[in-house]
């Protein structure tokens, strides 16, 4: 392993804290990438990392991503992330969450925790027993709760903008959209798109989830291996990352890619490949910021759904700005988004 500061994913992060608790077997890493715009906000991810090297890589990459996402969403928040090493199904205890809460508290508000992969609302409430620097909490207690409906709203509005920019269309009537992943975000996106008149094609590895999404959107269920090659107007990745890669790009027929999944491009060069093929890629972290916007409105202590929706409705303007600059320079929108985000965080 190269020395810590020479790792390719180390990006002059402000701090990286390794937190352990022998009693509860906690092993966590909390990375604060930037607090230039405000306290570093980002989710806690619990995952059974094969080794600490992959956990470090993940937390460094994800925390930088949060700096970019929060900046582009116009939030007064920096970027951070926490990873908890362990299996969320078998290793989770309330005591483990209390330990993590103590570790977050020790950072004195420099890092604000929210929910990510492997974490639940109940876990966030357990963390909150030890620190106030935790968000994405129970709506019954006046907090914002589940962020995915706002993420789905932001993606939906972004698709509307993308079809306007790329196809010169003002409405979705009769357009075909392929949604990969029928989870919390994907299913709600299917519903919104179908209400706007789009024809939905949807897939998921989980039969129950895909059946539900298809039923609420009058959608057609397709095989998981076929979704990416469908002859549709928009491909909306809402499952996992790195699905735009050497193998998948030659099969993509949609002129627009716009979805919620994080880190859709396997490598930076794939953004350029899409430009060559005249496929408009909507940068994931610009499009999927609805969830963190929902969290941000909890931070002030006076959560309001209406205020969140108003803020989310600005995502298409940010996207338009990125897309138009990218088109005029003939470069990938991913590059333009990174450049704009870096400027905003003073890098
Ligand atoms: P989820 O876990 O509820 O749904 C993901 C779905 O993808 C699951 O139903 C899963 O069965 C399915 N899936 C997994 N592998 C698949 C494959 N090969 N083909 C088709 N389907 C597959 O997650 P959620 O919350 O809906 O998020 C979706 C994506 O959006 C994730 O990448 C997430 O990181 C990202 N995201 C979510 C936000 C949120 O507010 N929930 C915010 C920002 C990003």
GROMACS .gro file of C-alpha atoms and ligand atoms in nm:
model
  391
    1UNK     CA    1   0.000   0.000   0.000
    2UNK     CA    2   0.139   0.344  -0.086
    3UNK     CA    3   0.184   0.583   0.204
    4UNK     CA    4  -0.142   0.743   0.305
    5UNK     CA    5  -0.076   1.085   0.153
    6UNK     CA    6   0.031   0.936  -0.182
    7UNK     CA    7  -0.286   0.733  -0.236
    8UNK     CA    8  -0.459   0.826  -0.564
    9UNK     CA    9  -0.786   0.893  -0.378
   10UNK     CA   10  -0.631   1.123  -0.121
   11UNK     CA   11  -0.731   1.475  -0.225
   12UNK     CA   12  -0.592   1.692   0.053
   13UNK     CA   13  -0.877   1.585   0.280
   14UNK     CA   14  -0.893   1.813   0.582
   15UNK     CA   15  -0.896   1.520   0.821
   16UNK     CA   16  -0.938   1.145   0.829
   17UNK     CA   17  -1.024   0.994   1.166
   18UNK     CA   18  -0.983   0.626   1.246
   19UNK     CA   19  -1.218   0.550   1.533
   20UNK     CA   20  -1.222   0.224   1.726
   21UNK     CA   21  -1.395   0.087   2.033
   22UNK     CA   22  -1.273  -0.250   2.157
   23UNK     CA   23  -1.585  -0.303   2.370
   24UNK     CA   24  -1.833  -0.276   2.082
   25UNK     CA   25  -1.585  -0.392   1.813
   26UNK     CA   26  -1.633  -0.065   1.627
   27UNK     CA   27  -1.394   0.009   1.343
   28UNK     CA   28  -1.494   0.327   1.162
   29UNK     CA   29  -1.327   0.586   0.941
   30UNK     CA   30  -1.466   0.938   0.919
   31UNK     CA   31  -1.328   1.151   0.635
   32UNK     CA   32  -1.380   1.526   0.620
   33UNK     CA   33  -1.287   1.634   0.269
   34UNK     CA   34  -1.376   2.002   0.285
   35UNK     CA   35  -1.546   2.240   0.525
   36UNK     CA   36  -1.498   2.538   0.293
   37UNK     CA   37  -1.875   2.591   0.255
   38UNK     CA   38  -1.985   2.460   0.596
   39UNK     CA   39  -1.975   2.148   0.816
   40UNK     CA   40  -1.889   1.834   0.619
   41UNK     CA   41  -2.211   1.642   0.557
   42UNK     CA   42  -2.246   1.293   0.417
   43UNK     CA   43  -2.388   0.952   0.492
   44UNK     CA   44  -2.265   0.669   0.712
   45UNK     CA   45  -2.207   0.352   0.511
   46UNK     CA   46  -2.190   0.015   0.687
   47UNK     CA   47  -2.031  -0.247   0.468
   48UNK     CA   48  -1.830  -0.567   0.518
   49UNK     CA   49  -1.513  -0.431   0.352
   50UNK     CA   50  -1.269  -0.707   0.265
   51UNK     CA   51  -0.980  -0.506   0.411
   52UNK     CA   52  -0.911  -0.164   0.560
   53UNK     CA   53  -0.747  -0.052   0.234
   54UNK     CA   54  -1.078  -0.076   0.046
   55UNK     CA   55  -1.261   0.100   0.331
   56UNK     CA   56  -1.009   0.387   0.320
   57UNK     CA   57  -1.039   0.414  -0.059
   58UNK     CA   58  -1.417   0.424  -0.035
   59UNK     CA   59  -1.433   0.687   0.238
   60UNK     CA   60  -1.182   0.914   0.062
   61UNK     CA   61  -1.365   0.892  -0.271
   62UNK     CA   62  -1.714   0.927  -0.126
   63UNK     CA   63  -1.629   1.224   0.098
   64UNK     CA   64  -1.480   1.416  -0.197
   65UNK     CA   65  -1.794   1.332  -0.395
   66UNK     CA   66  -2.005   1.482  -0.115
   67UNK     CA   67  -1.807   1.809  -0.130
   68UNK     CA   68  -1.885   1.835  -0.501
   69UNK     CA   69  -2.249   1.732  -0.461
   70UNK     CA   70  -2.322   1.970  -0.174
   71UNK     CA   71  -2.149   2.260  -0.349
   72UNK     CA   72  -2.336   2.208  -0.675
   73UNK     CA   73  -2.665   2.181  -0.485
   74UNK     CA   74  -2.604   2.530  -0.348
   75UNK     CA   75  -2.587   2.408   0.011
   76UNK     CA   76  -2.385   2.567   0.287
   77UNK     CA   77  -2.231   2.229   0.361
   78UNK     CA   78  -1.892   2.077   0.303
   79UNK     CA   79  -1.829   1.713   0.217
   80UNK     CA   80  -1.766   1.419   0.445
   81UNK     CA   81  -1.842   1.052   0.482
   82UNK     CA   82  -1.815   0.779   0.744
   83UNK     CA   83  -1.765   0.410   0.683
   84UNK     CA   84  -1.835   0.151   0.945
   85UNK     CA   85  -1.658  -0.176   0.877
   86UNK     CA   86  -1.890  -0.472   0.933
   87UNK     CA   87  -2.187  -0.663   0.804
   88UNK     CA   88  -2.506  -0.462   0.861
   89UNK     CA   89  -2.708  -0.784   0.881
   90UNK     CA   90  -2.502  -0.966   1.142
   91UNK     CA   91  -2.268  -0.719   1.315
   92UNK     CA   92  -2.504  -0.437   1.406
   93UNK     CA   93  -2.595  -0.362   1.767
   94UNK     CA   94  -2.734  -0.050   1.936
   95UNK     CA   95  -2.405  -0.031   2.132
   96UNK     CA   96  -2.209  -0.017   1.805
   97UNK     CA   97  -2.423   0.281   1.699
   98UNK     CA   98  -2.361   0.451   2.035
   99UNK     CA   99  -1.985   0.410   1.979
  100UNK     CA  100  -2.015   0.566   1.637
  101UNK     CA  101  -2.225   0.845   1.788
  102UNK     CA  102  -1.945   0.914   2.036
  103UNK     CA  103  -1.687   0.923   1.755
  104UNK     CA  104  -1.903   1.171   1.559
  105UNK     CA  105  -1.954   1.380   1.873
  106UNK     CA  106  -1.578   1.393   1.926
  107UNK     CA  107  -1.544   1.577   1.594
  108UNK     CA  108  -1.744   1.861   1.747
  109UNK     CA  109  -1.980   1.921   1.455
  110UNK     CA  110  -1.717   1.921   1.181
  111UNK     CA  111  -1.888   1.612   1.039
  112UNK     CA  112  -2.268   1.578   1.009
  113UNK     CA  113  -2.389   1.221   0.965
  114UNK     CA  114  -2.681   1.103   0.753
  115UNK     CA  115  -2.807   0.768   0.630
  116UNK     CA  116  -2.638   0.567   0.354
  117UNK     CA  117  -2.605   0.203   0.248
  118UNK     CA  118  -2.647  -0.044   0.536
  119UNK     CA  119  -2.804   0.208   0.776
  120UNK     CA  120  -3.166   0.253   0.887
  121UNK     CA  121  -3.375   0.521   1.053
  122UNK     CA  122  -3.349   0.323   1.381
  123UNK     CA  123  -2.967   0.329   1.356
  124UNK     CA  124  -2.970   0.706   1.309
  125UNK     CA  125  -3.186   0.738   1.621
  126UNK     CA  126  -2.937   0.526   1.817
  127UNK     CA  127  -2.647   0.744   1.696
  128UNK     CA  128  -2.854   1.048   1.800
  129UNK     CA  129  -2.849   0.922   2.162
  130UNK     CA  130  -2.481   1.025   2.170
  131UNK     CA  131  -2.462   1.323   1.936
  132UNK     CA  132  -2.676   1.596   1.783
  133UNK     CA  133  -2.464   1.596   1.469
  134UNK     CA  134  -2.685   1.341   1.294
  135UNK     CA  135  -2.961   1.393   1.040
  136UNK     CA  136  -3.200   1.200   0.818
  137UNK     CA  137  -3.395   1.131   1.135
  138UNK     CA  138  -3.747   1.020   1.218
  139UNK     CA  139  -4.018   1.244   1.066
  140UNK     CA  140  -4.235   1.170   1.373
  141UNK     CA  141  -3.981   1.375   1.570
  142UNK     CA  142  -4.005   1.667   1.325
  143UNK     CA  143  -3.713   1.562   1.105
  144UNK     CA  144  -3.698   1.496   0.731
  145UNK     CA  145  -3.700   1.114   0.730
  146UNK     CA  146  -3.654   0.913   0.411
  147UNK     CA  147  -3.464   1.125   0.155
  148UNK     CA  148  -3.542   0.908  -0.150
  149UNK     CA  149  -3.870   1.081  -0.257
  150UNK     CA  150  -3.676   1.409  -0.290
  151UNK     CA  151  -3.399   1.231  -0.479
  152UNK     CA  152  -3.660   1.090  -0.718
  153UNK     CA  153  -3.811   1.437  -0.763
  154UNK     CA  154  -3.470   1.585  -0.851
  155UNK     CA  155  -3.400   1.309  -1.103
  156UNK     CA  156  -3.743   1.351  -1.260
  157UNK     CA  157  -3.696   1.728  -1.302
  158UNK     CA  158  -3.348   1.664  -1.444
  159UNK     CA  159  -3.489   1.423  -1.704
  160UNK     CA  160  -3.737   1.692  -1.807
  161UNK     CA  161  -3.448   1.936  -1.850
  162UNK     CA  162  -3.232   1.685  -2.037
  163UNK     CA  163  -3.502   1.612  -2.295
  164UNK     CA  164  -3.546   1.985  -2.345
  165UNK     CA  165  -3.172   2.037  -2.402
  166UNK     CA  166  -3.111   1.725  -2.611
  167UNK     CA  167  -3.441   1.661  -2.789
  168UNK     CA  168  -3.595   2.008  -2.785
  169UNK     CA  169  -3.898   1.861  -2.610
  170UNK     CA  170  -4.099   2.037  -2.341
  171UNK     CA  171  -4.291   1.733  -2.221
  172UNK     CA  172  -4.242   1.361  -2.167
  173UNK     CA  173  -4.557   1.252  -2.343
  174UNK     CA  174  -4.491   0.927  -2.531
  175UNK     CA  175  -4.117   0.924  -2.458
  176UNK     CA  176  -3.962   0.594  -2.352
  177UNK     CA  177  -3.755   0.571  -2.034
  178UNK     CA  178  -3.559   0.266  -1.915
  179UNK     CA  179  -3.518   0.261  -1.536
  180UNK     CA  180  -3.248   0.031  -1.398
  181UNK     CA  181  -3.333  -0.053  -1.037
  182UNK     CA  182  -3.678  -0.035  -0.879
  183UNK     CA  183  -3.572   0.051  -0.525
  184UNK     CA  184  -3.674   0.350  -0.315
  185UNK     CA  185  -3.569   0.604  -0.580
  186UNK     CA  186  -3.628   0.400  -0.897
  187UNK     CA  187  -3.988   0.305  -0.814
  188UNK     CA  188  -4.088   0.660  -0.725
  189UNK     CA  189  -3.919   0.787  -1.041
  190UNK     CA  190  -4.120   0.536  -1.248
  191UNK     CA  191  -4.441   0.668  -1.091
  192UNK     CA  192  -4.356   1.031  -1.161
  193UNK     CA  193  -4.245   0.964  -1.519
  194UNK     CA  194  -4.554   0.766  -1.602
  195UNK     CA  195  -4.777   1.039  -1.455
  196UNK     CA  196  -4.603   1.277  -1.695
  197UNK     CA  197  -4.694   1.053  -1.990
  198UNK     CA  198  -4.372   0.854  -2.039
  199UNK     CA  199  -4.368   0.484  -2.128
  200UNK     CA  200  -4.167   0.297  -1.861
  201UNK     CA  201  -3.936  -0.004  -1.896
  202UNK     CA  202  -3.804  -0.121  -1.561
  203UNK     CA  203  -3.584  -0.396  -1.422
  204UNK     CA  204  -3.457  -0.513  -1.082
  205UNK     CA  205  -3.289  -0.821  -0.945
  206UNK     CA  206  -3.570  -0.828  -0.687
  207UNK     CA  207  -3.890  -0.962  -0.845
  208UNK     CA  208  -4.122  -0.810  -0.584
  209UNK     CA  209  -3.974  -0.462  -0.621
  210UNK     CA  210  -3.987  -0.460  -1.000
  211UNK     CA  211  -4.346  -0.587  -0.997
  212UNK     CA  212  -4.442  -0.303  -0.762
  213UNK     CA  213  -4.269  -0.037  -0.975
  214UNK     CA  214  -4.430  -0.169  -1.292
  215UNK     CA  215  -4.773  -0.174  -1.130
  216UNK     CA  216  -4.760   0.189  -1.014
  217UNK     CA  217  -4.632   0.313  -1.351
  218UNK     CA  218  -4.809   0.087  -1.598
  219UNK     CA  219  -4.453  -0.012  -1.690
  220UNK     CA  220  -4.308  -0.304  -1.877
  221UNK     CA  221  -4.075  -0.537  -1.685
  222UNK     CA  222  -3.755  -0.619  -1.873
  223UNK     CA  223  -3.461  -0.847  -1.809
  224UNK     CA  224  -3.171  -0.695  -1.611
  225UNK     CA  225  -2.930  -0.776  -1.895
  226UNK     CA  226  -3.148  -0.603  -2.154
  227UNK     CA  227  -3.227  -0.271  -1.989
  228UNK     CA  228  -2.911  -0.087  -2.094
  229UNK     CA  229  -2.945  -0.174  -2.464
  230UNK     CA  230  -3.312  -0.078  -2.505
  231UNK     CA  231  -3.404   0.161  -2.784
  232UNK     CA  232  -3.540   0.434  -2.556
  233UNK     CA  233  -3.511   0.812  -2.519
  234UNK     CA  234  -3.365   0.808  -2.166
  235UNK     CA  235  -3.166   0.552  -1.971
  236UNK     CA  236  -3.203   0.615  -1.595
  237UNK     CA  237  -2.954   0.416  -1.383
  238UNK     CA  238  -3.100   0.384  -1.032
  239UNK     CA  239  -2.924   0.072  -0.901
  240UNK     CA  240  -2.547   0.055  -0.869
  241UNK     CA  241  -2.240   0.251  -0.981
  242UNK     CA  242  -1.987   0.196  -1.262
  243UNK     CA  243  -2.251   0.078  -1.509
  244UNK     CA  244  -2.119   0.309  -1.782
  245UNK     CA  245  -1.807   0.116  -1.879
  246UNK     CA  246  -1.612  -0.033  -2.173
  247UNK     CA  247  -1.852  -0.325  -2.202
  248UNK     CA  248  -2.181  -0.135  -2.173
  249UNK     CA  249  -2.114   0.179  -2.378
  250UNK     CA  250  -2.133   0.015  -2.724
  251UNK     CA  251  -2.481  -0.117  -2.635
  252UNK     CA  252  -2.635   0.210  -2.519
  253UNK     CA  253  -2.895   0.339  -2.766
  254UNK     CA  254  -3.055   0.608  -2.548
  255UNK     CA  255  -2.943   0.962  -2.642
  256UNK     CA  256  -2.972   1.066  -2.275
  257UNK     CA  257  -2.841   0.910  -1.951
  258UNK     CA  258  -2.996   1.060  -1.639
  259UNK     CA  259  -3.043   0.866  -1.317
  260UNK     CA  260  -2.986   0.852  -0.941
  261UNK     CA  261  -2.707   0.596  -0.905
  262UNK     CA  262  -2.381   0.730  -0.759
  263UNK     CA  263  -2.056   0.710  -0.959
  264UNK     CA  264  -2.216   0.591  -1.283
  265UNK     CA  265  -1.903   0.635  -1.494
  266UNK     CA  266  -1.659   0.350  -1.427
  267UNK     CA  267  -1.370   0.581  -1.523
  268UNK     CA  268  -1.337   0.945  -1.622
  269UNK     CA  269  -1.257   0.847  -1.983
  270UNK     CA  270  -1.606   0.701  -2.022
  271UNK     CA  271  -1.751   1.054  -2.009
  272UNK     CA  272  -1.552   1.130  -2.325
  273UNK     CA  273  -1.668   0.806  -2.489
  274UNK     CA  274  -2.028   0.916  -2.442
  275UNK     CA  275  -1.955   1.256  -2.601
  276UNK     CA  276  -1.809   1.076  -2.907
  277UNK     CA  277  -2.130   0.876  -2.936
  278UNK     CA  278  -2.347   1.186  -2.900
  279UNK     CA  279  -2.500   1.058  -2.576
  280UNK     CA  280  -2.583   1.329  -2.323
  281UNK     CA  281  -2.468   1.227  -1.975
  282UNK     CA  282  -2.624   1.413  -1.682
  283UNK     CA  283  -2.367   1.411  -1.399
  284UNK     CA  284  -2.497   1.187  -1.121
  285UNK     CA  285  -2.415   1.406  -0.826
  286UNK     CA  286  -2.584   1.709  -0.982
  287UNK     CA  287  -2.899   1.510  -1.056
  288UNK     CA  288  -2.929   1.305  -0.734
  289UNK     CA  289  -2.881   1.586  -0.479
  290UNK     CA  290  -3.247   1.585  -0.365
  291UNK     CA  291  -3.169   1.351  -0.075
  292UNK     CA  292  -2.889   1.563   0.070
  293UNK     CA  293  -3.098   1.878   0.018
  294UNK     CA  294  -3.365   1.708   0.232
  295UNK     CA  295  -3.100   1.643   0.498
  296UNK     CA  296  -2.967   2.000   0.477
  297UNK     CA  297  -3.303   2.143   0.575
  298UNK     CA  298  -3.294   1.939   0.895
  299UNK     CA  299  -2.961   2.092   0.989
  300UNK     CA  300  -3.113   2.433   1.051
  301UNK     CA  301  -3.364   2.271   1.287
  302UNK     CA  302  -3.679   2.388   1.109
  303UNK     CA  303  -3.747   2.125   0.845
  304UNK     CA  304  -4.009   2.213   0.585
  305UNK     CA  305  -4.104   1.988   0.294
  306UNK     CA  306  -4.213   2.288   0.089
  307UNK     CA  307  -3.876   2.460   0.133
  308UNK     CA  308  -3.698   2.137   0.032
  309UNK     CA  309  -3.912   2.099  -0.281
  310UNK     CA  310  -3.840   2.458  -0.377
  311UNK     CA  311  -3.466   2.398  -0.341
  312UNK     CA  312  -3.485   2.069  -0.535
  313UNK     CA  313  -3.666   2.249  -0.817
  314UNK     CA  314  -3.344   2.442  -0.876
  315UNK     CA  315  -3.151   2.124  -0.970
  316UNK     CA  316  -3.258   2.146  -1.339
  317UNK     CA  317  -3.118   2.501  -1.361
  318UNK     CA  318  -2.781   2.384  -1.231
  319UNK     CA  319  -2.794   2.091  -1.471
  320UNK     CA  320  -2.881   2.312  -1.767
  321UNK     CA  321  -2.584   2.532  -1.691
  322UNK     CA  322  -2.350   2.232  -1.685
  323UNK     CA  323  -2.498   2.072  -2.000
  324UNK     CA  324  -2.489   2.391  -2.206
  325UNK     CA  325  -2.127   2.463  -2.115
  326UNK     CA  326  -2.031   2.102  -2.192
  327UNK     CA  327  -2.208   2.111  -2.530
  328UNK     CA  328  -2.046   2.439  -2.627
  329UNK     CA  329  -1.698   2.309  -2.533
  330UNK     CA  330  -1.767   1.958  -2.669
  331UNK     CA  331  -1.650   1.798  -2.345
  332UNK     CA  332  -1.821   1.565  -2.101
  333UNK     CA  333  -2.071   1.727  -1.861
  334UNK     CA  334  -1.891   1.523  -1.592
  335UNK     CA  335  -1.578   1.730  -1.646
  336UNK     CA  336  -1.768   2.059  -1.642
  337UNK     CA  337  -1.952   1.964  -1.320
  338UNK     CA  338  -1.622   1.875  -1.148
  339UNK     CA  339  -1.465   2.204  -1.258
  340UNK     CA  340  -1.760   2.408  -1.134
  341UNK     CA  341  -1.773   2.217  -0.804
  342UNK     CA  342  -1.400   2.262  -0.743
  343UNK     CA  343  -1.429   2.636  -0.799
  344UNK     CA  344  -1.713   2.653  -0.547
  345UNK     CA  345  -1.507   2.478  -0.279
  346UNK     CA  346  -1.201   2.687  -0.351
  347UNK     CA  347  -0.982   2.412  -0.497
  348LIG     P1  348  -3.230   0.084  -0.309
  348LIG     O1  349  -3.135  -0.007  -0.240
  348LIG     O2  350  -3.363   0.113  -0.245
  348LIG     O3  351  -3.259   0.033  -0.458
  348LIG     C1  352  -3.163  -0.018  -0.543
  348LIG     C2  353  -3.231  -0.126  -0.623
  348LIG     O4  354  -3.142  -0.173  -0.724
  348LIG     C3  355  -3.269  -0.249  -0.540
  348LIG     O5  356  -3.408  -0.274  -0.555
  348LIG     C4  357  -3.183  -0.360  -0.597
  348LIG     O6  358  -3.248  -0.486  -0.593
  348LIG     C5  359  -3.162  -0.311  -0.738
  348LIG     N1  360  -3.048  -0.370  -0.808
  348LIG     C6  361  -2.929  -0.409  -0.759
  348LIG     N2  362  -2.852  -0.459  -0.857
  348LIG     C7  363  -2.924  -0.450  -0.972
  348LIG     C8  364  -2.899  -0.483  -1.107
  348LIG     N3  365  -2.785  -0.539  -1.146
  348LIG     N4  366  -2.995  -0.458  -1.199
  348LIG     C9  367  -3.113  -0.404  -1.161
  348LIG     N5  368  -3.142  -0.371  -1.034
  348LIG    C10  369  -3.049  -0.393  -0.941
  348LIG     O7  370  -3.150   0.221  -0.334
  348LIG     P2  371  -3.208   0.364  -0.364
  348LIG     O8  372  -3.218   0.440  -0.237
  348LIG     O9  373  -3.326   0.353  -0.452
  348LIG    O10  374  -3.088   0.429  -0.447
  348LIG    C11  375  -3.065   0.395  -0.583
  348LIG    C12  376  -2.932   0.453  -0.628
  348LIG    O11  377  -2.934   0.595  -0.612
  348LIG    C13  378  -2.812   0.404  -0.548
  348LIG    O12  379  -2.701   0.397  -0.634
  348LIG    C14  380  -2.790   0.515  -0.446
  348LIG    O13  381  -2.655   0.521  -0.404
  348LIG    C15  382  -2.827   0.636  -0.527
  348LIG     N6  383  -2.871   0.749  -0.446
  348LIG    C16  384  -2.979   0.736  -0.363
  348LIG    C17  385  -3.021   0.843  -0.286
  348LIG    C18  386  -3.141   0.831  -0.198
  348LIG    O14  387  -3.193   0.936  -0.153
  348LIG     N7  388  -3.193   0.713  -0.171
  348LIG    C19  389  -2.953   0.973  -0.292
  348LIG    C20  390  -2.845   0.978  -0.388
  348LIG    C21  391  -2.806   0.869  -0.459
   0.00000   0.00000   0.00000
